[in-house]
Amino acid sequence: MPGHAVPRLPSATSGAPPCSNPSCGRVLPVENLDERCRKCQSAYCSRGCRISNKRMHKKICTQLSKGVNYSANPARDKGRWKSAPASSEWSPPKGLEQKTSVPFTKLQKRVWLHHRCKVDIYRIIIDAYRLRMDDDAVVDKNINSESVYGGHLTGIPAFRDFIDLARSREGLLPVWWRDKNRVECEAMALRTDEANWHRLRVKLDEDLIKEHYGDETFPAQLRIFAEFVYKTAVGGKSTYRIMKEMAFAERLSHSFVTG
């Protein structure tokens, strides 16, 4: 396209980060700070790369600005770029015993649940299932008769199927997962006391997850995990591309932050 030619750029030798277009990866010219998304500050090597990635970038821009948030005023320090995150990259800020870094990278590598404590894994599995049941009912109008949306009191039959499928996906659950862990997870899901936020019989939606976990990106993380389990996407729109874009942004943030 005339006027949108992508310049030939050197390889990464000066410490400058690569272009935010995943299909490019060329080094950003250090003198060029103009080709940036104004909302999330993702930087591109050229106008051509920014325009070619515009359609996909729109889908994740808000999540990038809130989840992997770069400083609005990047500066150079001794020849290196400084793109320090403006907010914490540890996810989620609350709701679990332990936070984790680069969650989308870990999802991409299928180790998102690994190295977490048991109680956090149980909570995540329960809420990934609950959100997926809500998405199926609201978006796809596909109501599982064995879930609370189908009139079942607890939804435990559908939840058991979810756990069995998760266990059948190679590497998705930690290597130490056994039948007793399924029993413990189900017991947590079936608790009816108000102190247990992760109750199967209580319906859950995206807004409630954002409020409880304090993380705008956590619903997307849960949806990606559920898509791994079911191997189907809500509304026929796979979350894998979002996962790839967010993981790419995480790598930029962690690889090129300078002190």
PDB file of C-alpha atoms in Angstrom:
ATOM      1  CA  MET A   1       0.000   0.000   0.000  1.00  0.00           C
ATOM      2  CA  PRO A   2       1.495   3.366  -1.001  1.00  0.00           C
ATOM      3  CA  GLY A   3       2.830   5.321   1.931  1.00  0.00           C
ATOM      4  CA  HIS A   4       2.549   2.311   4.236  1.00  0.00           C
ATOM      5  CA  ALA A   5       5.781   0.548   3.388  1.00  0.00           C
ATOM      6  CA  VAL A   6       7.498  -1.044   6.350  1.00  0.00           C
ATOM      7  CA  PRO A   7      11.147   0.046   6.580  1.00  0.00           C
ATOM      8  CA  ARG A   8      13.968  -2.449   6.827  1.00  0.00           C
ATOM      9  CA  LEU A   9      15.182  -2.275  10.395  1.00  0.00           C
ATOM     10  CA  PRO A  10      18.209  -3.707  12.160  1.00  0.00           C
ATOM     11  CA  SER A  11      18.110  -6.726  14.436  1.00  0.00           C
ATOM     12  CA  ALA A  12      17.719  -6.322  18.187  1.00  0.00           C
ATOM     13  CA  THR A  13      21.211  -5.304  19.286  1.00  0.00           C
ATOM     14  CA  SER A  14      20.646  -1.977  21.067  1.00  0.00           C
ATOM     15  CA  GLY A  15      18.141  -3.195  23.630  1.00  0.00           C
ATOM     16  CA  ALA A  16      15.202  -1.566  21.851  1.00  0.00           C
ATOM     17  CA  PRO A  17      11.962  -3.570  21.949  1.00  0.00           C
ATOM     18  CA  PRO A  18      10.430  -5.127  18.832  1.00  0.00           C
ATOM     19  CA  CYS A  19       7.378  -3.826  16.996  1.00  0.00           C
ATOM     20  CA  SER A  20       4.024  -4.593  18.679  1.00  0.00           C
ATOM     21  CA  ASN A  21       2.738  -6.212  15.504  1.00  0.00           C
ATOM     22  CA  PRO A  22       3.271  -9.944  16.286  1.00  0.00           C
ATOM     23  CA  SER A  23       3.866 -10.733  12.616  1.00  0.00           C
ATOM     24  CA  CYS A  24       6.710  -8.205  12.430  1.00  0.00           C
ATOM     25  CA  GLY A  25       9.059  -8.269  15.428  1.00  0.00           C
ATOM     26  CA  ARG A  26      11.518  -5.782  13.926  1.00  0.00           C
ATOM     27  CA  VAL A  27      13.310  -3.368  16.217  1.00  0.00           C
ATOM     28  CA  LEU A  28      11.615  -0.051  16.931  1.00  0.00           C
ATOM     29  CA  PRO A  29      13.631   2.919  15.677  1.00  0.00           C
ATOM     30  CA  VAL A  30      14.603   4.726  18.880  1.00  0.00           C
ATOM     31  CA  GLU A  31      13.894   8.125  17.371  1.00  0.00           C
ATOM     32  CA  ASN A  32      10.293   7.218  16.504  1.00  0.00           C
ATOM     33  CA  LEU A  33       7.750   7.623  19.319  1.00  0.00           C
ATOM     34  CA  ASP A  34       4.831   8.618  17.070  1.00  0.00           C
ATOM     35  CA  GLU A  35       3.525   5.192  16.028  1.00  0.00           C
ATOM     36  CA  ARG A  36       1.894   4.312  19.326  1.00  0.00           C
ATOM     37  CA  CYS A  37      -1.605   3.426  20.384  1.00  0.00           C
ATOM     38  CA  ARG A  38      -2.726   6.411  22.454  1.00  0.00           C
ATOM     39  CA  LYS A  39      -4.751   4.239  24.831  1.00  0.00           C
ATOM     40  CA  CYS A  40      -2.414   1.360  25.710  1.00  0.00           C
ATOM     41  CA  GLN A  41       0.894   2.775  24.408  1.00  0.00           C
ATOM     42  CA  SER A  42       1.698  -0.266  22.226  1.00  0.00           C
ATOM     43  CA  ALA A  43       4.499   0.846  19.915  1.00  0.00           C
ATOM     44  CA  TYR A  44       5.031   0.008  16.229  1.00  0.00           C
ATOM     45  CA  CYS A  45       8.020   0.276  13.941  1.00  0.00           C
ATOM     46  CA  SER A  46       6.014   2.078  11.269  1.00  0.00           C
ATOM     47  CA  ARG A  47       2.602   3.399  10.309  1.00  0.00           C
ATOM     48  CA  GLY A  48       2.191   0.390   8.034  1.00  0.00           C
ATOM     49  CA  CYS A  49       2.584  -2.069  10.906  1.00  0.00           C
ATOM     50  CA  ARG A  50       0.224  -0.102  13.119  1.00  0.00           C
ATOM     51  CA  ILE A  51      -2.477  -0.026  10.445  1.00  0.00           C
ATOM     52  CA  SER A  52      -2.097  -3.690   9.481  1.00  0.00           C
ATOM     53  CA  ASN A  53      -2.536  -4.710  13.131  1.00  0.00           C
ATOM     54  CA  LYS A  54      -5.351  -2.251  13.861  1.00  0.00           C
ATOM     55  CA  ARG A  55      -8.274  -4.649  13.479  1.00  0.00           C
ATOM     56  CA  MET A  56      -6.871  -7.256  15.863  1.00  0.00           C
ATOM     57  CA  HIS A  57      -5.472  -4.686  18.256  1.00  0.00           C
ATOM     58  CA  LYS A  58      -8.930  -3.209  18.860  1.00  0.00           C
ATOM     59  CA  LYS A  59     -10.013  -6.487  20.445  1.00  0.00           C
ATOM     60  CA  ILE A  60      -7.354  -6.388  23.150  1.00  0.00           C
ATOM     61  CA  CYS A  61      -6.515  -2.701  23.549  1.00  0.00           C
ATOM     62  CA  THR A  62      -8.600  -2.198  26.696  1.00  0.00           C
ATOM     63  CA  GLN A  63      -7.170  -5.320  28.293  1.00  0.00           C
ATOM     64  CA  LEU A  64      -3.644  -4.213  27.412  1.00  0.00           C
ATOM     65  CA  SER A  65      -4.202  -0.767  28.888  1.00  0.00           C
ATOM     66  CA  LYS A  66      -5.497  -2.225  32.180  1.00  0.00           C
ATOM     67  CA  GLY A  67      -3.615  -5.497  32.414  1.00  0.00           C
ATOM     68  CA  VAL A  68      -0.195  -4.835  30.882  1.00  0.00           C
ATOM     69  CA  ASN A  69      -0.106  -1.077  31.191  1.00  0.00           C
ATOM     70  CA  TYR A  70       2.895   0.830  29.867  1.00  0.00           C
ATOM     71  CA  SER A  71       3.982   4.269  30.934  1.00  0.00           C
ATOM     72  CA  ALA A  72       2.487   7.030  28.805  1.00  0.00           C
ATOM     73  CA  ASN A  73       5.876   8.745  28.654  1.00  0.00           C
ATOM     74  CA  PRO A  74       8.521   6.199  27.624  1.00  0.00           C
ATOM     75  CA  ALA A  75      12.052   7.483  27.926  1.00  0.00           C
ATOM     76  CA  ARG A  76      15.493   6.403  26.861  1.00  0.00           C
ATOM     77  CA  ASP A  77      18.132   5.567  29.439  1.00  0.00           C
ATOM     78  CA  LYS A  78      21.706   5.054  28.291  1.00  0.00           C
ATOM     79  CA  GLY A  79      20.644   3.930  24.838  1.00  0.00           C
ATOM     80  CA  ARG A  80      17.966   1.531  26.085  1.00  0.00           C
ATOM     81  CA  TRP A  81      14.201   1.885  26.044  1.00  0.00           C
ATOM     82  CA  LYS A  82      12.312   2.255  29.295  1.00  0.00           C
ATOM     83  CA  SER A  83       8.701   1.024  29.130  1.00  0.00           C
ATOM     84  CA  ALA A  84       7.959   0.449  32.784  1.00  0.00           C
ATOM     85  CA  PRO A  85       4.459  -0.836  33.552  1.00  0.00           C
ATOM     86  CA  ALA A  86       2.252   1.836  35.075  1.00  0.00           C
ATOM     87  CA  SER A  87       0.364  -0.761  37.110  1.00  0.00           C
ATOM     88  CA  SER A  88       1.079  -4.160  38.616  1.00  0.00           C
ATOM     89  CA  GLU A  89       1.436  -7.097  36.245  1.00  0.00           C
ATOM     90  CA  TRP A  90       0.669  -9.592  38.996  1.00  0.00           C
ATOM     91  CA  SER A  91      -2.712 -11.199  38.457  1.00  0.00           C
ATOM     92  CA  PRO A  92      -5.185 -11.130  40.010  1.00  0.00           C
ATOM     93  CA  PRO A  93      -4.656  -8.408  42.636  1.00  0.00           C
ATOM     94  CA  LYS A  94      -7.116 -10.092  45.016  1.00  0.00           C
ATOM     95  CA  GLY A  95      -9.370 -13.131  45.373  1.00  0.00           C
ATOM     96  CA  LEU A  96      -6.606 -15.766  45.462  1.00  0.00           C
ATOM     97  CA  GLU A  97      -3.935 -16.713  47.966  1.00  0.00           C
ATOM     98  CA  GLN A  98      -1.182 -16.174  45.403  1.00  0.00           C
ATOM     99  CA  LYS A  99      -0.787 -13.849  42.435  1.00  0.00           C
ATOM    100  CA  THR A 100       0.996 -14.888  39.260  1.00  0.00           C
ATOM    101  CA  SER A 101       3.015 -12.973  36.695  1.00  0.00           C
ATOM    102  CA  VAL A 102       2.604 -13.123  32.896  1.00  0.00           C
ATOM    103  CA  PRO A 103      -0.686 -15.097  33.070  1.00  0.00           C
ATOM    104  CA  PHE A 104      -1.330 -15.122  29.325  1.00  0.00           C
ATOM    105  CA  THR A 105       2.157 -16.430  28.618  1.00  0.00           C
ATOM    106  CA  LYS A 106       1.514 -19.228  31.112  1.00  0.00           C
ATOM    107  CA  LEU A 107      -1.831 -19.962  29.471  1.00  0.00           C
ATOM    108  CA  GLN A 108      -0.118 -20.149  26.103  1.00  0.00           C
ATOM    109  CA  LYS A 109       2.374 -22.638  27.530  1.00  0.00           C
ATOM    110  CA  ARG A 110      -0.402 -24.605  29.293  1.00  0.00           C
ATOM    111  CA  VAL A 111       1.125 -24.045  32.747  1.00  0.00           C
ATOM    112  CA  TRP A 112      -1.320 -21.437  34.045  1.00  0.00           C
ATOM    113  CA  LEU A 113      -2.494 -23.659  36.930  1.00  0.00           C
ATOM    114  CA  HIS A 114       0.924 -25.075  37.701  1.00  0.00           C
ATOM    115  CA  HIS A 115       2.849 -23.861  40.759  1.00  0.00           C
ATOM    116  CA  ARG A 116      -0.280 -22.515  42.444  1.00  0.00           C
ATOM    117  CA  CYS A 117      -1.565 -23.674  45.828  1.00  0.00           C
ATOM    118  CA  LYS A 118      -4.381 -26.221  45.854  1.00  0.00           C
ATOM    119  CA  VAL A 119      -7.086 -23.919  47.134  1.00  0.00           C
ATOM    120  CA  ASP A 120      -6.387 -21.383  44.361  1.00  0.00           C
ATOM    121  CA  ILE A 121      -6.543 -24.091  41.703  1.00  0.00           C
ATOM    122  CA  TYR A 122      -9.903 -25.260  43.029  1.00  0.00           C
ATOM    123  CA  ARG A 123     -11.251 -21.705  43.003  1.00  0.00           C
ATOM    124  CA  ILE A 124     -10.059 -21.086  39.463  1.00  0.00           C
ATOM    125  CA  ILE A 125     -11.500 -24.332  38.108  1.00  0.00           C
ATOM    126  CA  ILE A 126     -14.859 -23.638  39.737  1.00  0.00           C
ATOM    127  CA  ASP A 127     -15.070 -20.079  38.448  1.00  0.00           C
ATOM    128  CA  ALA A 128     -13.879 -20.994  34.945  1.00  0.00           C
ATOM    129  CA  TYR A 129     -16.730 -23.485  34.799  1.00  0.00           C
ATOM    130  CA  ARG A 130     -19.283 -21.034  36.242  1.00  0.00           C
ATOM    131  CA  LEU A 131     -18.354 -18.311  33.754  1.00  0.00           C
ATOM    132  CA  ARG A 132     -18.482 -20.761  30.866  1.00  0.00           C
ATOM    133  CA  MET A 133     -21.984 -21.886  31.863  1.00  0.00           C
ATOM    134  CA  ASP A 134     -23.082 -18.245  31.932  1.00  0.00           C
ATOM    135  CA  ASP A 135     -21.457 -17.534  28.556  1.00  0.00           C
ATOM    136  CA  ASP A 136     -23.062 -20.602  26.995  1.00  0.00           C
ATOM    137  CA  ALA A 137     -26.497 -19.629  28.306  1.00  0.00           C
ATOM    138  CA  VAL A 138     -26.328 -15.902  27.539  1.00  0.00           C
ATOM    139  CA  VAL A 139     -24.254 -15.788  24.344  1.00  0.00           C
ATOM    140  CA  ASP A 140     -24.955 -19.113  22.651  1.00  0.00           C
ATOM    141  CA  LYS A 141     -28.364 -19.797  24.222  1.00  0.00           C
ATOM    142  CA  ASN A 142     -26.966 -23.245  24.871  1.00  0.00           C
ATOM    143  CA  ILE A 143     -28.165 -24.252  28.311  1.00  0.00           C
ATOM    144  CA  ASN A 144     -26.653 -27.322  29.949  1.00  0.00           C
ATOM    145  CA  SER A 145     -29.535 -29.212  31.558  1.00  0.00           C
ATOM    146  CA  GLU A 146     -27.226 -30.436  34.323  1.00  0.00           C
ATOM    147  CA  SER A 147     -26.147 -26.928  35.327  1.00  0.00           C
ATOM    148  CA  VAL A 148     -27.987 -24.397  37.475  1.00  0.00           C
ATOM    149  CA  TYR A 149     -28.997 -22.644  34.253  1.00  0.00           C
ATOM    150  CA  GLY A 150     -30.863 -25.809  33.280  1.00  0.00           C
ATOM    151  CA  GLY A 151     -32.658 -26.000  36.593  1.00  0.00           C
ATOM    152  CA  HIS A 152     -30.324 -28.349  38.460  1.00  0.00           C
ATOM    153  CA  LEU A 153     -30.065 -27.350  42.128  1.00  0.00           C
ATOM    154  CA  THR A 154     -26.264 -27.479  42.345  1.00  0.00           C
ATOM    155  CA  GLY A 155     -25.000 -28.070  38.812  1.00  0.00           C
ATOM    156  CA  ILE A 156     -22.595 -30.712  40.122  1.00  0.00           C
ATOM    157  CA  PRO A 157     -23.088 -33.243  37.240  1.00  0.00           C
ATOM    158  CA  ALA A 158     -21.985 -30.707  34.616  1.00  0.00           C
ATOM    159  CA  PHE A 159     -19.131 -29.558  36.855  1.00  0.00           C
ATOM    160  CA  ARG A 160     -17.879 -33.128  37.237  1.00  0.00           C
ATOM    161  CA  ASP A 161     -17.844 -33.466  33.457  1.00  0.00           C
ATOM    162  CA  PHE A 162     -15.795 -30.247  33.275  1.00  0.00           C
ATOM    163  CA  ILE A 163     -13.209 -31.585  35.729  1.00  0.00           C
ATOM    164  CA  ASP A 164     -12.996 -34.924  33.890  1.00  0.00           C
ATOM    165  CA  LEU A 165     -12.408 -33.138  30.594  1.00  0.00           C
ATOM    166  CA  ALA A 166      -9.771 -30.880  32.166  1.00  0.00           C
ATOM    167  CA  ARG A 167      -7.955 -33.910  33.515  1.00  0.00           C
ATOM    168  CA  SER A 168      -8.052 -35.583  30.089  1.00  0.00           C
ATOM    169  CA  ARG A 169      -6.269 -32.603  28.452  1.00  0.00           C
ATOM    170  CA  GLU A 170      -2.577 -33.356  28.617  1.00  0.00           C
ATOM    171  CA  GLY A 171      -0.662 -30.980  30.893  1.00  0.00           C
ATOM    172  CA  LEU A 172      -3.618 -28.734  31.686  1.00  0.00           C
ATOM    173  CA  LEU A 173      -3.840 -29.724  35.368  1.00  0.00           C
ATOM    174  CA  PRO A 174      -0.790 -30.025  37.656  1.00  0.00           C
ATOM    175  CA  VAL A 175       1.025 -33.363  37.607  1.00  0.00           C
ATOM    176  CA  TRP A 176       0.043 -34.035  41.218  1.00  0.00           C
ATOM    177  CA  TRP A 177      -3.709 -33.947  40.472  1.00  0.00           C
ATOM    178  CA  ARG A 178      -5.453 -37.108  41.703  1.00  0.00           C
ATOM    179  CA  ASP A 179      -9.001 -38.307  42.397  1.00  0.00           C
ATOM    180  CA  LYS A 180      -8.827 -36.921  45.927  1.00  0.00           C
ATOM    181  CA  ASN A 181      -8.238 -33.450  44.486  1.00  0.00           C
ATOM    182  CA  ARG A 182     -11.391 -33.753  42.418  1.00  0.00           C
ATOM    183  CA  VAL A 183     -13.301 -34.695  45.579  1.00  0.00           C
ATOM    184  CA  GLU A 184     -11.884 -31.695  47.444  1.00  0.00           C
ATOM    185  CA  CYS A 185     -12.657 -29.352  44.550  1.00  0.00           C
ATOM    186  CA  GLU A 186     -16.235 -30.608  44.359  1.00  0.00           C
ATOM    187  CA  ALA A 187     -16.618 -30.208  48.123  1.00  0.00           C
ATOM    188  CA  MET A 188     -15.582 -26.551  47.872  1.00  0.00           C
ATOM    189  CA  ALA A 189     -17.998 -25.983  44.995  1.00  0.00           C
ATOM    190  CA  LEU A 190     -20.885 -27.534  46.947  1.00  0.00           C
ATOM    191  CA  ARG A 191     -20.383 -25.535  50.139  1.00  0.00           C
ATOM    192  CA  THR A 192     -23.413 -23.312  50.694  1.00  0.00           C
ATOM    193  CA  ASP A 193     -22.117 -20.936  53.366  1.00  0.00           C
ATOM    194  CA  GLU A 194     -21.990 -17.266  52.404  1.00  0.00           C
ATOM    195  CA  ALA A 195     -18.258 -17.138  53.141  1.00  0.00           C
ATOM    196  CA  ASN A 196     -17.670 -19.379  50.112  1.00  0.00           C
ATOM    197  CA  TRP A 197     -17.784 -17.094  47.059  1.00  0.00           C
ATOM    198  CA  HIS A 198     -17.205 -20.050  44.742  1.00  0.00           C
ATOM    199  CA  ARG A 199     -20.604 -21.716  45.129  1.00  0.00           C
ATOM    200  CA  LEU A 200     -21.841 -23.719  42.149  1.00  0.00           C
ATOM    201  CA  ARG A 201     -25.469 -22.939  42.847  1.00  0.00           C
ATOM    202  CA  VAL A 202     -24.846 -19.183  42.491  1.00  0.00           C
ATOM    203  CA  LYS A 203     -24.715 -17.833  38.940  1.00  0.00           C
ATOM    204  CA  LEU A 204     -21.669 -15.833  37.893  1.00  0.00           C
ATOM    205  CA  ASP A 205     -20.980 -13.300  35.148  1.00  0.00           C
ATOM    206  CA  GLU A 206     -18.050 -11.263  33.850  1.00  0.00           C
ATOM    207  CA  ASP A 207     -18.764  -8.147  35.927  1.00  0.00           C
ATOM    208  CA  LEU A 208     -18.867 -10.131  39.171  1.00  0.00           C
ATOM    209  CA  ILE A 209     -15.504 -11.721  38.341  1.00  0.00           C
ATOM    210  CA  LYS A 210     -13.895  -8.356  37.635  1.00  0.00           C
ATOM    211  CA  GLU A 211     -15.195  -6.991  40.931  1.00  0.00           C
ATOM    212  CA  HIS A 212     -14.198 -10.016  43.013  1.00  0.00           C
ATOM    213  CA  TYR A 213     -10.703 -10.447  41.570  1.00  0.00           C
ATOM    214  CA  GLY A 214      -9.994  -6.780  40.846  1.00  0.00           C
ATOM    215  CA  ASP A 215      -8.636  -7.653  37.402  1.00  0.00           C
ATOM    216  CA  GLU A 216     -10.142  -6.606  34.066  1.00  0.00           C
ATOM    217  CA  THR A 217      -8.272  -9.412  32.312  1.00  0.00           C
ATOM    218  CA  PHE A 218      -9.267 -12.268  34.605  1.00  0.00           C
ATOM    219  CA  PRO A 219     -12.509 -13.152  32.770  1.00  0.00           C
ATOM    220  CA  ALA A 220     -10.453 -13.587  29.593  1.00  0.00           C
ATOM    221  CA  GLN A 221      -8.037 -15.872  31.452  1.00  0.00           C
ATOM    222  CA  LEU A 222     -10.903 -18.025  32.728  1.00  0.00           C
ATOM    223  CA  ARG A 223     -12.471 -18.181  29.259  1.00  0.00           C
ATOM    224  CA  ILE A 224      -9.217 -19.280  27.650  1.00  0.00           C
ATOM    225  CA  PHE A 225      -8.829 -22.048  30.223  1.00  0.00           C
ATOM    226  CA  ALA A 226     -12.431 -23.212  29.665  1.00  0.00           C
ATOM    227  CA  GLU A 227     -11.826 -23.224  25.913  1.00  0.00           C
ATOM    228  CA  PHE A 228      -8.823 -25.494  26.502  1.00  0.00           C
ATOM    229  CA  VAL A 229     -11.111 -27.809  28.456  1.00  0.00           C
ATOM    230  CA  TYR A 230     -14.074 -27.920  26.080  1.00  0.00           C
ATOM    231  CA  LYS A 231     -12.102 -27.322  22.877  1.00  0.00           C
ATOM    232  CA  THR A 232     -14.943 -25.099  21.695  1.00  0.00           C
ATOM    233  CA  ALA A 233     -15.254 -21.319  21.787  1.00  0.00           C
ATOM    234  CA  VAL A 234     -18.149 -19.205  23.030  1.00  0.00           C
ATOM    235  CA  GLY A 235     -20.025 -17.708  20.113  1.00  0.00           C
ATOM    236  CA  GLY A 236     -17.661 -19.480  17.751  1.00  0.00           C
ATOM    237  CA  LYS A 237     -14.988 -16.857  18.438  1.00  0.00           C
ATOM    238  CA  SER A 238     -11.788 -18.404  19.725  1.00  0.00           C
ATOM    239  CA  THR A 239      -9.886 -16.637  22.503  1.00  0.00           C
ATOM    240  CA  TYR A 240      -6.541 -18.033  21.309  1.00  0.00           C
ATOM    241  CA  ARG A 241      -5.661 -14.937  19.277  1.00  0.00           C
ATOM    242  CA  ILE A 242      -6.315 -12.707  22.288  1.00  0.00           C
ATOM    243  CA  MET A 243      -4.110 -15.014  24.354  1.00  0.00           C
ATOM    244  CA  LYS A 244      -1.333 -14.725  21.773  1.00  0.00           C
ATOM    245  CA  GLU A 245      -1.522 -10.919  21.628  1.00  0.00           C
ATOM    246  CA  MET A 246      -1.586 -10.532  25.414  1.00  0.00           C
ATOM    247  CA  ALA A 247       1.310 -12.968  25.849  1.00  0.00           C
ATOM    248  CA  PHE A 248       3.289 -10.972  23.290  1.00  0.00           C
ATOM    249  CA  ALA A 249       2.646  -7.769  25.264  1.00  0.00           C
ATOM    250  CA  GLU A 250       3.776  -9.497  28.455  1.00  0.00           C
ATOM    251  CA  ARG A 251       7.029 -10.543  26.822  1.00  0.00           C
ATOM    252  CA  LEU A 252       7.672  -6.973  25.695  1.00  0.00           C
ATOM    253  CA  SER A 253       7.057  -5.661  29.190  1.00  0.00           C
ATOM    254  CA  HIS A 254       9.267  -8.180  30.963  1.00  0.00           C
ATOM    255  CA  SER A 255      12.075  -8.259  28.418  1.00  0.00           C
ATOM    256  CA  PHE A 256      12.635  -4.533  27.992  1.00  0.00           C
ATOM    257  CA  VAL A 257      12.023  -2.877  31.343  1.00  0.00           C
ATOM    258  CA  THR A 258      15.181  -1.140  32.564  1.00  0.00           C
ATOM    259  CA  GLY A 259      16.068   0.028  36.021  1.00  0.00           C
TER     260      GLY A 259
END
